Coordinates of C-alpha atoms and ligand atoms in Angstrom, one line a residue:
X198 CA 28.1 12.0 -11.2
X199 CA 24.4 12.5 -12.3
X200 CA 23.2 9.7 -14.0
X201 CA 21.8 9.5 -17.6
X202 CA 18.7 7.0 -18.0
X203 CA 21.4 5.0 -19.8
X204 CA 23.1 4.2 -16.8
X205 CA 20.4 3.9 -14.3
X206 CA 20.1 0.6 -12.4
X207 CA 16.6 -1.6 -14.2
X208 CA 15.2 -4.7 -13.8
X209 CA 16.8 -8.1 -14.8
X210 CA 13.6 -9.5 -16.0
X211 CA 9.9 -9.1 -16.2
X212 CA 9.5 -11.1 -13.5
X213 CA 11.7 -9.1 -11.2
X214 CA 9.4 -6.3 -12.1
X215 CA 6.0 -7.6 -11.5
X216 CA 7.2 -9.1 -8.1
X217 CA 8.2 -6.0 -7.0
X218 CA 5.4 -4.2 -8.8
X219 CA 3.5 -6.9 -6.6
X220 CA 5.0 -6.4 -3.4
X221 CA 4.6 -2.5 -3.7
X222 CA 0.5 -2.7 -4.0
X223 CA 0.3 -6.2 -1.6
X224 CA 0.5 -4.4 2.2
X225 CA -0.7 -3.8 5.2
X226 CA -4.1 -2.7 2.7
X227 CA -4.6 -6.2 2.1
X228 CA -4.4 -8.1 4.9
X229 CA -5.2 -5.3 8.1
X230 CA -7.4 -3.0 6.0
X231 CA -8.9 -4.8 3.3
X232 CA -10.7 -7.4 6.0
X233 CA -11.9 -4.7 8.4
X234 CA -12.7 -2.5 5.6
X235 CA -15.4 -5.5 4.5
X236 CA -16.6 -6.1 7.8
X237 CA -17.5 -2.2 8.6
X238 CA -19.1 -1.8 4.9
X239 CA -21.0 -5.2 4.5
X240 CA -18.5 -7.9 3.4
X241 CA -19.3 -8.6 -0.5
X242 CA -21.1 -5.3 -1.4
X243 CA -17.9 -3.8 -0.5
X244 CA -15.4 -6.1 -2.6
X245 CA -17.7 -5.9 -5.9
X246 CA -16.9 -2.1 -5.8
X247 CA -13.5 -2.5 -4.8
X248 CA -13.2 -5.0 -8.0
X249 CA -14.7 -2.5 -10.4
X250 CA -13.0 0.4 -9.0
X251 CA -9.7 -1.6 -9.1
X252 CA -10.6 -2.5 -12.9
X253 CA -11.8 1.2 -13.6
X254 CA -9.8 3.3 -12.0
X255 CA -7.0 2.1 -10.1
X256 CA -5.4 0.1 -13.2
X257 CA -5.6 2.8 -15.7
X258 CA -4.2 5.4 -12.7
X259 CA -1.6 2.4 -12.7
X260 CA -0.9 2.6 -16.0
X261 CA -0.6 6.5 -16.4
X262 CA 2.6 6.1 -14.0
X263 CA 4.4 3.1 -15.2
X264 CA 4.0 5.1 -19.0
X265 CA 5.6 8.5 -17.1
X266 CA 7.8 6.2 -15.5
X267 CA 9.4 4.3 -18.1
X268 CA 9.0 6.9 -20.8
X269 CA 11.1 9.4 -18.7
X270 CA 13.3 6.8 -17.4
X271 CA 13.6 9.2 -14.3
X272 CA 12.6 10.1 -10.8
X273 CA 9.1 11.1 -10.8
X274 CA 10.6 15.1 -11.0
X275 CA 12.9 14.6 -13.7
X276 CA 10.7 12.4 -15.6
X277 CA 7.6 14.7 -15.1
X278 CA 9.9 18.0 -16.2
X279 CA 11.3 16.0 -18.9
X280 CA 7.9 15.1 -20.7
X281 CA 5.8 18.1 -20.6
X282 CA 8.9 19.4 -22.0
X283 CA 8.6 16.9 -24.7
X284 CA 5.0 17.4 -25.0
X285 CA 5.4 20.9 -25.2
X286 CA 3.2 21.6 -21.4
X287 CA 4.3 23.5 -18.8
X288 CA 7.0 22.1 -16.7
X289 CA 5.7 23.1 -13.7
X290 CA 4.2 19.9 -13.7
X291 CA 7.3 18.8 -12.1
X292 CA 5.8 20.0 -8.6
X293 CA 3.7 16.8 -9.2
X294 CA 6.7 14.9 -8.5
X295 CA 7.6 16.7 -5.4
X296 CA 4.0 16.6 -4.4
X297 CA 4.3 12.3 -4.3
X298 CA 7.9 12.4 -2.8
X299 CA 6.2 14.3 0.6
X300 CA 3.0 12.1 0.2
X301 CA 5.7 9.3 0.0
X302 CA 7.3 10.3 2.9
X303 CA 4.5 11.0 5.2
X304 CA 3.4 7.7 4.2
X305 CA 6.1 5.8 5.3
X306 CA 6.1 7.4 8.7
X307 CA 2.7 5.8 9.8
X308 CA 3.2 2.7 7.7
X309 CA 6.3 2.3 9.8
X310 CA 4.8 2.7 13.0
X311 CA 1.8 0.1 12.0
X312 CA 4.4 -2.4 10.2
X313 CA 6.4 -2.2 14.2
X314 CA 3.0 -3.5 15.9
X315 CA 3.0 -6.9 13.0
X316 CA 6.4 -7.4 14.6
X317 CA 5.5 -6.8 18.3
X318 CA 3.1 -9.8 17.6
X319 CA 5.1 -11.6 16.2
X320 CA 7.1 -11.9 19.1
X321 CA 4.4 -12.1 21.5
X322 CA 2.3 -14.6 19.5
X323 CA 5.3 -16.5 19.7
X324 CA 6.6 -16.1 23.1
X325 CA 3.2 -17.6 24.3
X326 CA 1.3 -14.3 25.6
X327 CA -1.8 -15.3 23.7
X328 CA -2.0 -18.8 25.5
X329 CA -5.1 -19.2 27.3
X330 CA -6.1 -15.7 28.2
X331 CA -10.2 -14.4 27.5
X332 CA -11.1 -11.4 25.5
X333 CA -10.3 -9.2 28.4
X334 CA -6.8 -10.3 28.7
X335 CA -6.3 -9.6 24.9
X336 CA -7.7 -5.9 25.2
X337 CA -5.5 -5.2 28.0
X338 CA -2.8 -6.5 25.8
X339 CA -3.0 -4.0 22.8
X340 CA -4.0 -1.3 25.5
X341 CA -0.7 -1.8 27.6
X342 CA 1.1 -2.0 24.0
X343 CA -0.1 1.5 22.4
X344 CA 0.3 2.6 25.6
X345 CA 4.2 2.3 25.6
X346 CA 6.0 5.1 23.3
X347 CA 9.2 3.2 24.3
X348 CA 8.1 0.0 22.8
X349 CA 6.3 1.0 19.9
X350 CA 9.5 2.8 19.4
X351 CA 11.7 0.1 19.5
X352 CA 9.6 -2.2 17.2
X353 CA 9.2 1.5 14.5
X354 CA 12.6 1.8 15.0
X355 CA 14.0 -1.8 13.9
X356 CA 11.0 -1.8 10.8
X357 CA 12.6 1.2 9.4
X358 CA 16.1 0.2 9.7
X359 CA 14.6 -3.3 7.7
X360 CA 13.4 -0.8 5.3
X361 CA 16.4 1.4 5.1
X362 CA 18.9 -1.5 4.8
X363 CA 16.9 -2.9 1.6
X364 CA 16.7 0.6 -0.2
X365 CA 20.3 1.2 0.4
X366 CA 21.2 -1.6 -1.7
X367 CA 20.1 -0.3 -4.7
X368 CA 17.5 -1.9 -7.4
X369 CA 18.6 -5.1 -7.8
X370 CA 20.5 -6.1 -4.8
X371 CA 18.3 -4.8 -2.8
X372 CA 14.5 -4.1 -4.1
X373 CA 14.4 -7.2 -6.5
X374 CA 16.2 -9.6 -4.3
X375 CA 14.3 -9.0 -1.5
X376 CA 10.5 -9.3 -3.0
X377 CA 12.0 -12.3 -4.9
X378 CA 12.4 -14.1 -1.6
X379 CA 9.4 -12.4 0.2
X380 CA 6.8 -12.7 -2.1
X381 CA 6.7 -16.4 -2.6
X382 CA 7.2 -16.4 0.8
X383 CA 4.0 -14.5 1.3
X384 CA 2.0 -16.6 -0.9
X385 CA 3.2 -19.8 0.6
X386 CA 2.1 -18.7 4.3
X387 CA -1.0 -16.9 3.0
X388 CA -2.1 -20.7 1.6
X389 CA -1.3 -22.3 4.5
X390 CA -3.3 -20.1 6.4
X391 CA -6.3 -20.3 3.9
X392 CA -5.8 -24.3 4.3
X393 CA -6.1 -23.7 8.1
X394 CA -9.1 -21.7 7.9
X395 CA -10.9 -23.9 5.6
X396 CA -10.9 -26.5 8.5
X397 CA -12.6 -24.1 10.5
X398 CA -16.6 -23.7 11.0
X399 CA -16.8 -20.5 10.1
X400 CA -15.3 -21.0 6.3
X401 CA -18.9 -21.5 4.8
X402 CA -20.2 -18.1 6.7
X403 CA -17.0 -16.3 5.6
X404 CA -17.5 -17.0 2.1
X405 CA -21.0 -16.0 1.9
X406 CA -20.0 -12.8 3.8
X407 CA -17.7 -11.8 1.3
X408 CA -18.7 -13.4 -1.8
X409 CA -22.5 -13.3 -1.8
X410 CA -23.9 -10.1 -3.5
X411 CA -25.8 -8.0 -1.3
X412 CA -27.0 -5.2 -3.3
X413 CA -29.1 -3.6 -0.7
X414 CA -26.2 -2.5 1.5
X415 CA -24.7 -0.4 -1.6
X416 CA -24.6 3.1 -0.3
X417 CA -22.6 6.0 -1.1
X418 CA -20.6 5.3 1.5
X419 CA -19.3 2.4 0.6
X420 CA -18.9 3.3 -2.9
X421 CA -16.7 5.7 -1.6
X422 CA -14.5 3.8 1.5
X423 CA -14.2 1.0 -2.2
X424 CA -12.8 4.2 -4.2
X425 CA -10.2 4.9 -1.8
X426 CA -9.0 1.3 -0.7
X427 CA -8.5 0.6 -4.3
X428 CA -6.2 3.8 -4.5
X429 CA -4.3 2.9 -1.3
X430 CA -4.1 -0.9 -2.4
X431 CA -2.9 -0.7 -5.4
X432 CA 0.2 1.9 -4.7
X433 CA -1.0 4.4 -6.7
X434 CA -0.3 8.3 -6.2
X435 CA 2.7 8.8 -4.7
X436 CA 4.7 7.6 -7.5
X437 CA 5.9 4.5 -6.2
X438 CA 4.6 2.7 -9.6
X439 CA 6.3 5.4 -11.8
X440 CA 9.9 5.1 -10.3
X441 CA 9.2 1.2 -10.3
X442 CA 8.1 1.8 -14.2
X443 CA 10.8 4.2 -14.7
X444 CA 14.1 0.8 -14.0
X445 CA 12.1 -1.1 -16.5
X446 CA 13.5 -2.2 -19.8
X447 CA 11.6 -1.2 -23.3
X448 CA 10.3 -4.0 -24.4
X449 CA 7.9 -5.5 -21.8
X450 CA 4.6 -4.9 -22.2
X451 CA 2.9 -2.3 -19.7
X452 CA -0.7 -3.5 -20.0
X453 CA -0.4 -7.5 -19.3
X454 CA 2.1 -6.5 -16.4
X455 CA -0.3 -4.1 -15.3
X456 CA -3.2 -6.7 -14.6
X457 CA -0.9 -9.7 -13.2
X458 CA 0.1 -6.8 -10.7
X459 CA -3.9 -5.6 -10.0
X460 CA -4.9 -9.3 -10.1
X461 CA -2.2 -10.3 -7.5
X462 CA -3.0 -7.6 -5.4
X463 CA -6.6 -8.4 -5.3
X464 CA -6.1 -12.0 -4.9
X465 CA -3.9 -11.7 -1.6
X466 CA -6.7 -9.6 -0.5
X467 CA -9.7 -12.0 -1.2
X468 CA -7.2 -14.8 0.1
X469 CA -6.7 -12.8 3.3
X470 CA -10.3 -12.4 4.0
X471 CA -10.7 -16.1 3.4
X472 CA -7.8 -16.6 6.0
X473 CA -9.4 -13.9 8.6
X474 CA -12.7 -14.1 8.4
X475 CA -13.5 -17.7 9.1
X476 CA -11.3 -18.1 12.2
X477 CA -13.9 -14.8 13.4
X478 CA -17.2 -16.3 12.3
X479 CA -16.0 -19.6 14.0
X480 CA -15.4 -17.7 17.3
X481 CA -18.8 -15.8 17.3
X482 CA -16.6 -12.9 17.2
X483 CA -18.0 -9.3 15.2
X484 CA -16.2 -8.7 11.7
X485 CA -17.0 -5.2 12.4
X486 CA -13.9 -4.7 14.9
X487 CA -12.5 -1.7 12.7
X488 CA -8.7 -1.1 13.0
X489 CA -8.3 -3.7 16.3
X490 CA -9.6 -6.6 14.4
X491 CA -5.8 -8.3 13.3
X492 CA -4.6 -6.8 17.0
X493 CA -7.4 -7.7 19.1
X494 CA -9.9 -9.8 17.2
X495 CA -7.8 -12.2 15.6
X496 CA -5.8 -13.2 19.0
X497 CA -8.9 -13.7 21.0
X498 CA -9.8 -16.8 18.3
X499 CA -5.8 -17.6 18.4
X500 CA -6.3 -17.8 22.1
X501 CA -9.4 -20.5 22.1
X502 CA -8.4 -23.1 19.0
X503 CA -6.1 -25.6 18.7
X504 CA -2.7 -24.8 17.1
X505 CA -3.6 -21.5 17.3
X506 CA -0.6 -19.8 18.5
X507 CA 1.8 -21.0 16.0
X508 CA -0.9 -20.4 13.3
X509 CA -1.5 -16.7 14.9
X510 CA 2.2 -15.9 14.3
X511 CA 2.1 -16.9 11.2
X512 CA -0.3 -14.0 10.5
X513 CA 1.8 -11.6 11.8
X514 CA 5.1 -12.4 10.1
X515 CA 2.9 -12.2 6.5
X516 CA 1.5 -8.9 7.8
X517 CA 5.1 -8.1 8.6
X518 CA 6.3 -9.7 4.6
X519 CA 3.4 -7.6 3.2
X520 CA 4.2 -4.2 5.0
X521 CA 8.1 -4.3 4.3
X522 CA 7.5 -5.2 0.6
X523 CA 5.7 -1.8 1.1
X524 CA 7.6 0.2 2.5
X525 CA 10.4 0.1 0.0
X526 CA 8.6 0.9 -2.4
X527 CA 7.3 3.9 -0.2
X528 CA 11.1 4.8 0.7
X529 CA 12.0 4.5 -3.1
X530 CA 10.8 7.1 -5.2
X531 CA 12.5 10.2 -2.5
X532 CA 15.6 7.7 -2.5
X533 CA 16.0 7.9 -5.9
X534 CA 15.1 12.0 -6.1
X535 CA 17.7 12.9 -3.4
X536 CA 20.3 10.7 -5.0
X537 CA 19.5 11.5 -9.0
X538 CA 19.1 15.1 -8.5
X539 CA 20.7 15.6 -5.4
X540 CA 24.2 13.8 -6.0
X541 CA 24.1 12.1 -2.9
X542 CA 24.8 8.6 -2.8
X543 CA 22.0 5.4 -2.6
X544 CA 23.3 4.8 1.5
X545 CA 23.0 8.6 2.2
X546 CA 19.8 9.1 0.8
X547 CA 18.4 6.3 2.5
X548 CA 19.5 7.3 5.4
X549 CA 18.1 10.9 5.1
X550 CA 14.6 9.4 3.6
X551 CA 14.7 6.5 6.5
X552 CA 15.6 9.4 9.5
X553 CA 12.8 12.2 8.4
X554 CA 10.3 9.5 8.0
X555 CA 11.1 7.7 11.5
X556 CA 11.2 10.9 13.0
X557 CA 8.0 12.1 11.4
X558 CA 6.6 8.8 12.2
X559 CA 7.2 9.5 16.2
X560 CA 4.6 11.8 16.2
X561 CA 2.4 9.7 14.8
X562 CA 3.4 6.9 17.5
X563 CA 3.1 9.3 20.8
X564 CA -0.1 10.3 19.5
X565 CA -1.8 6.5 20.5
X566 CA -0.2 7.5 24.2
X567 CA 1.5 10.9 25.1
X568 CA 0.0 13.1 23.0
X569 CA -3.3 11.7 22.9
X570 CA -5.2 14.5 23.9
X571 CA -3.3 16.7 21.2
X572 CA -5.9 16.7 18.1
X573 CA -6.6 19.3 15.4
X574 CA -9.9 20.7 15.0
X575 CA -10.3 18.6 18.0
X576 CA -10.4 15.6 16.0
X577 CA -7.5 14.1 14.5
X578 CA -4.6 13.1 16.2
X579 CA -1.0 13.3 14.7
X580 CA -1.7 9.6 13.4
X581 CA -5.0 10.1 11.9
X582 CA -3.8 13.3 10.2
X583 CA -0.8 11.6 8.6
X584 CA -2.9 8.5 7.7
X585 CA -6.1 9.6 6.8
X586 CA -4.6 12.6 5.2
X587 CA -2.1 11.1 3.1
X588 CA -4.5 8.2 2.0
X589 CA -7.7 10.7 1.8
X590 CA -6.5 13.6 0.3
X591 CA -2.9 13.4 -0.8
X592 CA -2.9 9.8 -2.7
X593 CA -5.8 10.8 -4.1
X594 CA -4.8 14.1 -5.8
X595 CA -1.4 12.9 -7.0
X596 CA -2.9 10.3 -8.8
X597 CA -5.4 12.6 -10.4
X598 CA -2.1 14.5 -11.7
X599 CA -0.3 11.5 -13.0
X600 CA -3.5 10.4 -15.0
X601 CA -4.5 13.8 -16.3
X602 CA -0.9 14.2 -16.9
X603 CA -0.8 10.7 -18.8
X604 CA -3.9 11.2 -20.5
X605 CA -4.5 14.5 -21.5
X606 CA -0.8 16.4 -21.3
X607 CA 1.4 13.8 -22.9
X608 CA 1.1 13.5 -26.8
X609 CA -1.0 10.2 -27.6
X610 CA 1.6 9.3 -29.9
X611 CA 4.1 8.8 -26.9
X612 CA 1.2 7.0 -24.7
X613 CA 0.4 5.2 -27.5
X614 CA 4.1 3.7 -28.3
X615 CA 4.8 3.2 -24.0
X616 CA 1.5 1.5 -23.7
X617 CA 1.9 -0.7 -26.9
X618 CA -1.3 -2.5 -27.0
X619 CA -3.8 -3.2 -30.0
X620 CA -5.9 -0.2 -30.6
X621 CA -9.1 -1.1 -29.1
X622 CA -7.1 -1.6 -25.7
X623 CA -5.7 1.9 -26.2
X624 CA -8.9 3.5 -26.6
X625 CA -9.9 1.8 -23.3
X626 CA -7.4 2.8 -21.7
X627 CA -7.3 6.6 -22.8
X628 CA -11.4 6.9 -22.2
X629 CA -10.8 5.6 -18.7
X630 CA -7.9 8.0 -18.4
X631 CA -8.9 11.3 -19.7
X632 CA -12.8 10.7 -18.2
X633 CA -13.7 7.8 -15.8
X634 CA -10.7 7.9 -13.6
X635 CA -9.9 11.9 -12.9
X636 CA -13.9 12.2 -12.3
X637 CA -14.0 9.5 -10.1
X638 CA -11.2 10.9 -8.2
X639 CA -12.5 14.2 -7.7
X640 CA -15.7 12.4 -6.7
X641 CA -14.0 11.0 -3.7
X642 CA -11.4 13.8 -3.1
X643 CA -14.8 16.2 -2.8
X644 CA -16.3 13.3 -0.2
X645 CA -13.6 13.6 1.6
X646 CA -13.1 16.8 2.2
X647 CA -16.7 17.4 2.9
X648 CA -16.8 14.5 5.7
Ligands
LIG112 N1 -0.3 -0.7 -1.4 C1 0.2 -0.6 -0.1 C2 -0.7 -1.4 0.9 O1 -1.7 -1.8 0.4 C3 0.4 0.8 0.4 C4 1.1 1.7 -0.5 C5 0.5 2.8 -1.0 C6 2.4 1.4 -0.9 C7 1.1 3.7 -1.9 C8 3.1 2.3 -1.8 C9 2.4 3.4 -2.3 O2 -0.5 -1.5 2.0

């Protein structure tokens, strides 16, 4: 039986909502990314345009979902055919829904494979590997490990049937129970960390690095690398905020939950490079380690300080809280497509979504080892294309649809009544909408594809 948005699963409370709204933007952007990210583009000139960008453009691209979302009380196709029908547009504006399912997809198949490695640390922070061994020792470590398909695909494997075992369970035993244990969770370790750093020399050179404004190392670049990570952190694009939006009730209030979400998001991010960064600058080790500095950075200053280890896995299992939080929310919105439009049930939708995506996600895996050599235009492997693709070019252009569809296709009257704020707020929120955010997205959608 299809079901009407009458009958669809929602949210027991606003809380429920916000935590998982939470859990679906806090990931593997905050605490791997966000901190490399910093290091490579100058630490604080970096997060002052990821703050304004967040504030700019990735809340109001936020908001144009959750309003598609809950106004259509739908999958993002359903809901996307049923309002330009209601606004009188074109319905092929449903293809926007089909074009954040794939992006979704694609998604969760690197995300996967990343999310594995958090939980091959895990264990080997645990077991003791990282006990007294140099620098060298710890390369040789994460080369040995990427260079194993049949352990990266064990550790892929068990992260997607995590994922897939949450989804199946539906909205609220399985989506909101599981960010309500895992999100306090995540704060709780993410403090203790924080505390742990703060006894650390580095804490006073970690603050400056990220907090002191730099102005001088503002480039274009990094104006643009801020654009992006504020897209990727904040889980908008794919649609994940709109079917998240679209199990919500009425009568909360889009815009305050909106900026609890953003400002959560950020703060887990700031709190993670408060966490990281200390424990580098106290080891005399470079912040500019790129993708390797959680695998190969961070274990090297586990290695040399006292409780160390058992702080060290700590890190992992919240990089491991943060991803799975994630990837629900990246399984979701094709979960809920194949099942509302495609009558299969919640179990065997998941299990489609969770085998194309773990299969897709091999060939991003065998690209670290066995198909190394394998690159398009003789540049990207499988995993960069379904990474830096998806986050580059894909993300980017399905939130551009979902804003400009917000914005400019829906009647203002409907945006108007969904959004439910006082006026001047509303006028905010459509300038950044119809203007600010679509042009800053082309802007780094035309960066991109130029690079
Ligand atoms: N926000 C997540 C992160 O920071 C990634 C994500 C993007 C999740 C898009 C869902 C949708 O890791």
């Amino acid at each position: 039986m299809t079901q009407t948005p009458a009958t669809r699963p929602h949210w027991t409370s606003r809380l429920a909502f916000v935590l998982a709204a939470s859990g679906a933007a806090v990931g593997l952007g905050n605490i791997w990314k966000f901190p490399y990210m910093a290091g490579e583009h100058g630490g604080s000139a970096f997060v002052l345009i990821y703050l304004i960008c967040v504030l700019f453009i990735g809340m109001p691209v936020m908001i144009a979902e959750m309003i598609i979302g809950r106004r259509g009380q739908r999958n993002a196709v359903s809901a996307m055919d049923s309002l330009s029908l209601e606004a009188g547009q074109s319905q092929k504006w449903r293809y926007v829904g089909w074009l954040g399912a794939m992006t979704s997809l694609m998604m969760l198949s690197f995300y996967s494979v990343v999310a594995g490695w958090s939980l091959a640390y895990l264990y080997r922070t645990w077991s003791g590997v990282f006990s007294h061994v140099n620098a060298e020792q710890v390369q040789t470590v994460w080369r040995d490990f990427i260079a194993s398909p049949l352990e990266m695909t064990l550790w892929h494997t068990l992260f997607m049937l995590l994922t897939l075992w949450v989804v199946a369970r539906g909205v609220q035993s399985g989506l909101e129970k599981a960010t309500k244990i895992m999100m306090p969770l995540l704060f709780v370790i993410l403090l203790i960390l924080v505390g742990y750093a703060t006894s650390t020399d580095g804490f006073a050179e970690a603050v400056e690095f990220l907090f002191k404004p730099d102005f001088s190392k503002i480039t274009p670049t990094v104006i643009i690398a801020a654009m992006g990570h504020a897209f990727f952190t904040l889980a908008v694009g794919v649609g994940a905020m709109l079917i998240y939006g679209s199990y919500l009730d009425e009568n909360v209030k889009l815009g305050s939950a909106v900026f609890t979400i953003a400002s959560l998001d950020v703060l887990v991010a700031l709190l993670a490079g408060l966490a990281i960064f200390p424990l580098i600058f106290s080891n005399q080790l470079s912040p500019e380690a790129g993708p390797g500095l959680m695998f190969v950075t961070l274990p090297i200053a586990f290695s040399q300080m006292g409780g160390g280890l058992f702080f060290g896995g700590l890190f992992f299992l919240l990089l491991f809280f943060a991803a799975w939080t994630s990837s629900i929310s990246l399984a979701e919105p094709v979960v809920a497509l194949l099942h509302e439009n495609f009558k299969l049930t919640r179990k065997k939708a998941s299990i489609v979504v969770g085998f194309v995506a773990w299969f897709l996600g091999l060939g991003s895996l065998l690209s670290f080892n066995v198909w190394q050599n394998a690159k398009l235009f003789g540049r990207f492997t499988i995993f960069d294309i379904a990474a830096d693709f998806s986050i580059n070019i894909l993300l980017p252009i399905g939130g551009f649809c979902f804003v400009f569809f917000a914005a400019w296709a829906m009647k203002t009257s409907s945006t108007k009544q969904e959004l439910n704020v006082s006026k001047p707020y509303y006028y905010i929120w459509l300038l950044l909408a119809r203007i600010v955010a679509p042009i800053s997205i082309l802007m780094i959608l035309f960066n991109a594809i130029i690079q």
